[in-house]
Coordinates of C-alpha atoms in Angstrom, one line a residue:
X508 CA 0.0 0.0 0.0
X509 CA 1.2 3.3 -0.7
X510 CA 2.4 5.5 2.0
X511 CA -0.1 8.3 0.9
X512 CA -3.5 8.4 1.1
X513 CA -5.7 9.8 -1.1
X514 CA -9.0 12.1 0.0
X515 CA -11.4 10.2 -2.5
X516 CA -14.4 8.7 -1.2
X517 CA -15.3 5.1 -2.8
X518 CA -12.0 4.6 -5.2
X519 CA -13.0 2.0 -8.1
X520 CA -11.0 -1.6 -7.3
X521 CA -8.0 -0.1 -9.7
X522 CA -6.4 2.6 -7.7
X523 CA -4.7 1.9 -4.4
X524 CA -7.0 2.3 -1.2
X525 CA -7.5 6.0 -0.3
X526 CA -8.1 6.7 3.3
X527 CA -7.7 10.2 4.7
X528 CA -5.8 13.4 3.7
X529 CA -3.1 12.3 6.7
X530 CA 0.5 11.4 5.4
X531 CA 2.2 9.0 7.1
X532 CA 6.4 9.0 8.3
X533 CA 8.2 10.1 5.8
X534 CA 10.3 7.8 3.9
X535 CA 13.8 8.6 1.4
X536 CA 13.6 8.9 -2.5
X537 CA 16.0 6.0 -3.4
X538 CA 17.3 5.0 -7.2
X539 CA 14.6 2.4 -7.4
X540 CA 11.4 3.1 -8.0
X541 CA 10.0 -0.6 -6.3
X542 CA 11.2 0.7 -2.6
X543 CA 11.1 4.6 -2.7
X544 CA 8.4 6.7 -1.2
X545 CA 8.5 10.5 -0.5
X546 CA 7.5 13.8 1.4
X547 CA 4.1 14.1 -0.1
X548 CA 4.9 17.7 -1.7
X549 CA 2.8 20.8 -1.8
X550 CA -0.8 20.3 -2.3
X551 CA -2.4 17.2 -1.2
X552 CA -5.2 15.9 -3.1
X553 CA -7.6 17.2 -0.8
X554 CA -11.4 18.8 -1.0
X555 CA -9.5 21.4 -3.1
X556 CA -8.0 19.3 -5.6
X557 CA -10.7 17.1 -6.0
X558 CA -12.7 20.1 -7.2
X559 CA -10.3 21.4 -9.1
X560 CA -9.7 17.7 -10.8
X561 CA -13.8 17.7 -10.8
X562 CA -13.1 14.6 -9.5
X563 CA -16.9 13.8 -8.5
X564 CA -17.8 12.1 -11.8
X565 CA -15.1 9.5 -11.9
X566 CA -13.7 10.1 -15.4
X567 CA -11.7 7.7 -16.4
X568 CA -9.2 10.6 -17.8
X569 CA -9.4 11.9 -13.7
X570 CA -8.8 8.6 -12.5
X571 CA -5.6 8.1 -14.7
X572 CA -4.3 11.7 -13.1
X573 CA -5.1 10.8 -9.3
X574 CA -2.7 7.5 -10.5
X575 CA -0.4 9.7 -12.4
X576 CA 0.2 11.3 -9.2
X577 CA 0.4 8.7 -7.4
X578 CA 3.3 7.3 -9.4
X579 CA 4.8 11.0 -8.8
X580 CA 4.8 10.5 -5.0
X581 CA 6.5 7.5 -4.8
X582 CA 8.7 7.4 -7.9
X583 CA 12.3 9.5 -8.4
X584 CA 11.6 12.6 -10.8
X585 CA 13.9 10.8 -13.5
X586 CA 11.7 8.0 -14.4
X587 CA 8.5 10.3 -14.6
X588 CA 7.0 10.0 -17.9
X589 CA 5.1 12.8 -19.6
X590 CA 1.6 12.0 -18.1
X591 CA 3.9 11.7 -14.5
X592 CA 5.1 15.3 -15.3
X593 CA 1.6 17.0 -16.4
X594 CA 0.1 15.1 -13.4
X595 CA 2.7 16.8 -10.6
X596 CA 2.2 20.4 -12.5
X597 CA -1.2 20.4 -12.2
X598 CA -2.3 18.8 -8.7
X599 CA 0.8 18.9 -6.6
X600 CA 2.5 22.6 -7.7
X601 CA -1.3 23.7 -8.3
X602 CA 0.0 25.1 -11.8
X603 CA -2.9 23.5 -14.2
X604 CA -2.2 26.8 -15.8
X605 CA 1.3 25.4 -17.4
X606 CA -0.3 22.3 -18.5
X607 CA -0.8 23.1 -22.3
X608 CA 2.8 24.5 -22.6
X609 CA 4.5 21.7 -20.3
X610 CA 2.7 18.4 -22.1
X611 CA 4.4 20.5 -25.7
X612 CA 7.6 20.6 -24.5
X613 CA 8.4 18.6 -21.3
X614 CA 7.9 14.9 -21.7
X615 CA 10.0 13.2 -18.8
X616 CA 11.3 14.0 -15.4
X617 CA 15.0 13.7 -16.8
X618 CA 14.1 17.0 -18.9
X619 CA 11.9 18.2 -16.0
X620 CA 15.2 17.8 -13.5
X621 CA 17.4 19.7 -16.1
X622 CA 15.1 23.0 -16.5
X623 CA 16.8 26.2 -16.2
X624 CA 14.7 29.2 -15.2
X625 CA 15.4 30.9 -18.8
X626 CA 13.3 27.6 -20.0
X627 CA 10.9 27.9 -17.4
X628 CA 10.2 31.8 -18.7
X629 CA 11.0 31.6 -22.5
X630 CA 10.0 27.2 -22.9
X631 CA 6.9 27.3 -20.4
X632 CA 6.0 31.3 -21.2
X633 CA 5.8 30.9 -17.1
X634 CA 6.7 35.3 -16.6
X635 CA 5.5 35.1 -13.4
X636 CA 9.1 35.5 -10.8
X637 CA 7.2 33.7 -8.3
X638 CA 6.0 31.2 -10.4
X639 CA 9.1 30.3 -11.5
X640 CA 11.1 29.7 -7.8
X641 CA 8.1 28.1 -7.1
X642 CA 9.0 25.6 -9.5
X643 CA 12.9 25.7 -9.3
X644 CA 13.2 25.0 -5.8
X645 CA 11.0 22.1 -6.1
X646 CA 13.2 20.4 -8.9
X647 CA 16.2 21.7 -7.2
X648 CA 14.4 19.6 -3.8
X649 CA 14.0 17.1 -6.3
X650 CA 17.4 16.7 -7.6
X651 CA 18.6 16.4 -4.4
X652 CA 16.3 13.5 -3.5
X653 CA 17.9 11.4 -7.1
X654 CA 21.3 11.8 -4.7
X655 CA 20.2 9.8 -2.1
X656 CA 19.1 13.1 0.5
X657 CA 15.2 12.8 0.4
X658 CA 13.2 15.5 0.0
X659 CA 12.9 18.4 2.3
X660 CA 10.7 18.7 5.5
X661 CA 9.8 21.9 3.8
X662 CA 7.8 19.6 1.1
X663 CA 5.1 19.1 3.6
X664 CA 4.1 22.7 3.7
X665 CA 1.8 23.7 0.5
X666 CA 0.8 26.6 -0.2
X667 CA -2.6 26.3 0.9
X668 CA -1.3 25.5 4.8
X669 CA 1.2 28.6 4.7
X670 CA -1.8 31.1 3.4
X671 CA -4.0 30.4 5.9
X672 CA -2.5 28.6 8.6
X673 CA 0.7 30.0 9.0
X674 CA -0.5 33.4 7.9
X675 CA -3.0 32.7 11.0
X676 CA -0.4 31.5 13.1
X677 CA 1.6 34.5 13.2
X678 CA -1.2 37.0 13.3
X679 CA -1.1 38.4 9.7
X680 CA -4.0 36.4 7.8
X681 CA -4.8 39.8 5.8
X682 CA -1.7 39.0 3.7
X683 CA -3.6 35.3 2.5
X684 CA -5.2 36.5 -0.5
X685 CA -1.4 37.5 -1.6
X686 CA -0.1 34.4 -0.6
X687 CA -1.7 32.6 -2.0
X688 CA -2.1 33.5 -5.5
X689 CA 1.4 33.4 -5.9
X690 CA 1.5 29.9 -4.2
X691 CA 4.3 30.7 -1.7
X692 CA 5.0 27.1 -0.1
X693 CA 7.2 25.7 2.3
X694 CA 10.1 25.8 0.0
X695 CA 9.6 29.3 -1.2
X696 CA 9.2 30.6 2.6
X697 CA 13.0 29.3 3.1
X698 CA 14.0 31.5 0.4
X699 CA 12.2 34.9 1.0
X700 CA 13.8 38.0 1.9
X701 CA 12.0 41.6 2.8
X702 CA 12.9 43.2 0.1
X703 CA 10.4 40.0 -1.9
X704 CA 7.4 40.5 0.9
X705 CA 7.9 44.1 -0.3
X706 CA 7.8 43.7 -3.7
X707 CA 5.9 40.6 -4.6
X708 CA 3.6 40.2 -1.9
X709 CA 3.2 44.2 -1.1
X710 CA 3.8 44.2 2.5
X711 CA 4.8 47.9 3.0
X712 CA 4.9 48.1 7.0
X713 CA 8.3 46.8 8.5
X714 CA 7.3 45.6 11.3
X715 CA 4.7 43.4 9.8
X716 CA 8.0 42.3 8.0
X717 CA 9.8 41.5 10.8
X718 CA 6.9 39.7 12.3
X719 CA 7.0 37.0 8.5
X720 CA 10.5 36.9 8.7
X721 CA 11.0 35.9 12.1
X722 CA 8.0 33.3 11.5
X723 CA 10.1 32.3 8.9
X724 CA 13.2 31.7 11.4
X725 CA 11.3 29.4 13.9
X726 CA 10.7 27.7 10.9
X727 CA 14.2 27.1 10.5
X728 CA 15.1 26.6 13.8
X729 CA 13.1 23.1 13.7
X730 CA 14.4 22.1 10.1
X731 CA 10.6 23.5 8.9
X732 CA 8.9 20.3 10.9
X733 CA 5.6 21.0 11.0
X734 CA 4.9 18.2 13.2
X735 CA 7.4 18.7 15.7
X736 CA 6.3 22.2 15.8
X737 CA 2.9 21.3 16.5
X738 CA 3.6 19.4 19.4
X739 CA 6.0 22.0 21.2
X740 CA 2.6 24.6 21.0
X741 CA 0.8 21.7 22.4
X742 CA 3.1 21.2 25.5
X743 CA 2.8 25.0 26.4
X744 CA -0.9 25.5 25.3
X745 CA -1.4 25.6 28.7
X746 CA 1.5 26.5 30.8
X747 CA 3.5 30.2 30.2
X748 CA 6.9 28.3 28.8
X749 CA 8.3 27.5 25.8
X750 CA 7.0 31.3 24.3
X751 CA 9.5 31.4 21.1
X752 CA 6.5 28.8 19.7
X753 CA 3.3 30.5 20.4
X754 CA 1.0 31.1 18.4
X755 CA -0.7 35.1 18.0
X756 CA -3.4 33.6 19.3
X757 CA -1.5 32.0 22.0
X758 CA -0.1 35.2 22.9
X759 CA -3.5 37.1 22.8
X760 CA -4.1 34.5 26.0
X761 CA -1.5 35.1 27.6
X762 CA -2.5 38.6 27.6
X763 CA -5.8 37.4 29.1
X764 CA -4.4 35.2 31.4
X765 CA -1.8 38.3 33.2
X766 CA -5.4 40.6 33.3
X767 CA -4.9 42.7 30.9
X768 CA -8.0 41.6 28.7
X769 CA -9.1 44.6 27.7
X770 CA -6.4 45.2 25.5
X771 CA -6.0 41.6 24.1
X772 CA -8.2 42.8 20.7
X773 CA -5.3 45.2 19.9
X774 CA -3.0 42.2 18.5
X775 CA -5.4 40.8 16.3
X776 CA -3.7 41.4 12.0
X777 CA -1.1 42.8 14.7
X778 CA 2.0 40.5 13.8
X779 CA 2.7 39.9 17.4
X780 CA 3.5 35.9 18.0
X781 CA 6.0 34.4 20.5
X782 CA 9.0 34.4 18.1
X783 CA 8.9 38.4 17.7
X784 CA 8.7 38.5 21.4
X785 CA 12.0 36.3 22.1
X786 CA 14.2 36.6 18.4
X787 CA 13.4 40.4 17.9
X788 CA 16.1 42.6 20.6
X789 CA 14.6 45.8 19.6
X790 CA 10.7 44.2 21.0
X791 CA 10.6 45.5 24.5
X792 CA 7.7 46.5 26.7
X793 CA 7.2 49.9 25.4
X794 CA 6.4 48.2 22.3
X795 CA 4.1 45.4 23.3
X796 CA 2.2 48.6 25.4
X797 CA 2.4 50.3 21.8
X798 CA 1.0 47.3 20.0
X799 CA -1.9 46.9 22.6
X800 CA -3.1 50.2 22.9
X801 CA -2.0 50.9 26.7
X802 CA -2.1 54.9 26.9
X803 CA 1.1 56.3 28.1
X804 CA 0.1 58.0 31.1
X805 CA -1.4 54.3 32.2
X806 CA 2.0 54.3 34.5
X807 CA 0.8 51.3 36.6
X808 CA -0.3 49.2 33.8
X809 CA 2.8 49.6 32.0
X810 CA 4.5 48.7 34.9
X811 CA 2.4 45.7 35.3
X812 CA 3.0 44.4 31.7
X813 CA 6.9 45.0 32.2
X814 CA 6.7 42.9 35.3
X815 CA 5.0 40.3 33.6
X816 CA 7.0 40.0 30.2
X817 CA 10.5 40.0 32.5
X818 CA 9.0 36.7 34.4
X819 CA 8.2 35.2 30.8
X820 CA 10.9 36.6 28.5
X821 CA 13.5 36.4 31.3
X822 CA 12.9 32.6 32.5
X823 CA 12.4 31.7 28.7
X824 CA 16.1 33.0 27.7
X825 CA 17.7 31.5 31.2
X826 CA 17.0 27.8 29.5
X827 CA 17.4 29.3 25.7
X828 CA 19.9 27.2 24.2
X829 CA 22.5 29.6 22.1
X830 CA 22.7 27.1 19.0
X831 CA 18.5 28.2 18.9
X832 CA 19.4 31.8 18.4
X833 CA 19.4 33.2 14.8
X834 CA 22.5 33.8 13.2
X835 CA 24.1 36.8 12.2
X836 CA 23.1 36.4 8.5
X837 CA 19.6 35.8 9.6
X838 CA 19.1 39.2 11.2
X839 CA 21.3 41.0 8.6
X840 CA 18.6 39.9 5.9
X841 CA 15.6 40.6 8.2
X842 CA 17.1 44.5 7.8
X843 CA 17.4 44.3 4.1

């Protein structure tokens, strides 16, 4: 049985039983195509691929794509075949747009691995920049899974989970719409810079900035494992520890929890989750009271909130381990 599962409701007897939209462990891309399974990458073939497939009728043209990429999830890029290649465009990069231009020109994975981003412009007519890192980095992921090196954990997170659930996560879910029609995924979050949020995505305000690309470094810090950062928000969901992980949401309780409710509205779209709190030097407790909306001449309030951030901040950073702190390249490109 393959180790991805389909959402499809009553597959015919052909296809490989489908269960939920849940991958199991991760395996490595290996040489042979009998033993190899992989990261199931970008999209998975969800509610939203199955409309977009119009999957509900059970053509037999849809069922030979759902197998198509099937054979792409568990098969090295090389031996794809042209249907493999058309198959991966459309429902795991979410680029059905390409199809007609790809399925004329590209008709294996060993061309598909060679692509330079001058073919992907002038061969595929794909002008889109964002487009076209989309799709580089993935074969560039790919190409590194034919040497024996698997694909990234970064495969895991399409483009549908960073619009709206990372977007969510750190307290900017305005920016979605953005996001998402340039299909920013897991890989393409590794690679951005300010100066792209500013001129791609059109994020103007620098501090919402800051806020992505500090989102972006806890990312890093956990090798982009969504699953293990899952479970470090669940161990402090409760409990004021562990703040680098939480949530904007998490951080709006807190706020809640040290009785200063009134004020907890303030972060929502704010930007404010627990990695700006502990990564960013320059976030103190003048800021947090600017963020909230705590007047200046609230002296006592202030001095309440500073109290309360030293306890949290300061016991956070006693058990911070230095190899967790961003490097020096990190924060140079968080000021470009």
């Amino acid at each position: 049985m393959s180790c991805f599962s389909l959402c499809l409701p009553n597959p015919p007897s052909p296809l490989l039983p489908l269960t939920t939209c849940t991958s199991p462990p991760i395996h490595t891309l290996s040489s042979s195509s009998s033993s190899t399974t992989t990261h199931p990458d970008s999209d998975s073939l969800c509610s939203s691929t199955r409309h977009s497939l119009g999957l509900s009728d059970g053509s037999e043209d849809q069922l030979d794509r759902l197998q198509q990429v099937e054979l792409a999830r568990n098969t090295p890029m090389s031996q794809w075949r042209a249907g493999t290649v058309q198959a991966w465009l459309e429902v795991v990069m979410a680029m059905p747009m390409y199809i007609r231009t790809c399925s004329e020109n590209v008709k294996s994975g060993k061309v598909l691995l060679g692509l330079t981003d001058e073919d992907l412009e002038l061969g595929l007519g794909i002008s889109s920049l964002m487009h076209r890192r989309k799709l580089r980095l993935a074969i560039e992921d790919y190409r590194d899974a034919e040497n024996g090196q698997g694909l990234s954990n970064a495969a895991d997170l399409d483009h549908h989970w960073v619009a709206k659930a990372w977007l969510s996560d750190v307290g900017l879910p305005q920016y979605s719409q953005a996001f998402h029609n340039h299909l920013v995924d897991g890989r393409m979050l590794k690679s951005l810079t300010r100066r792209d949020l500013e001129r791609h995505l059109n994020i103007t305000k620098k501090f919402h900035q800051v806020s992505l690309m500090l989102g972006i470094e806890l990312l890093h810090m956990l090798d982009f494992d969504k699953e293990a950062l899952q479970v470090r928000r669940s161990q402090c969901e409760h409990q004021h520890v562990d703040p680098v992980v939480w949530t904007s949401n998490r951080v709006m309780k807190w706020i809640k929890d040290i009785d200063l409710k009134e004020f907890a509205e303030s972060l929502l779209n704010g930007g404010v989750h627990g990695a700006v709190m502990m990564l960013d030097p320059s976030f103190n407790t003048d800021t947090m009271a600017s963020v909230l909306g705590i007047p200046t001449n609230k002296d006592m309030v202030r001095r309440h909130l500073f109290e309360e951030m030293k306890a949290l901040i300061g016991r956070a950073r006693i058990h911070w381990d230095d190899r967790q702190a961003p490097p020096a390249d990190t924060l140079m490109m968080m000021g470009r």
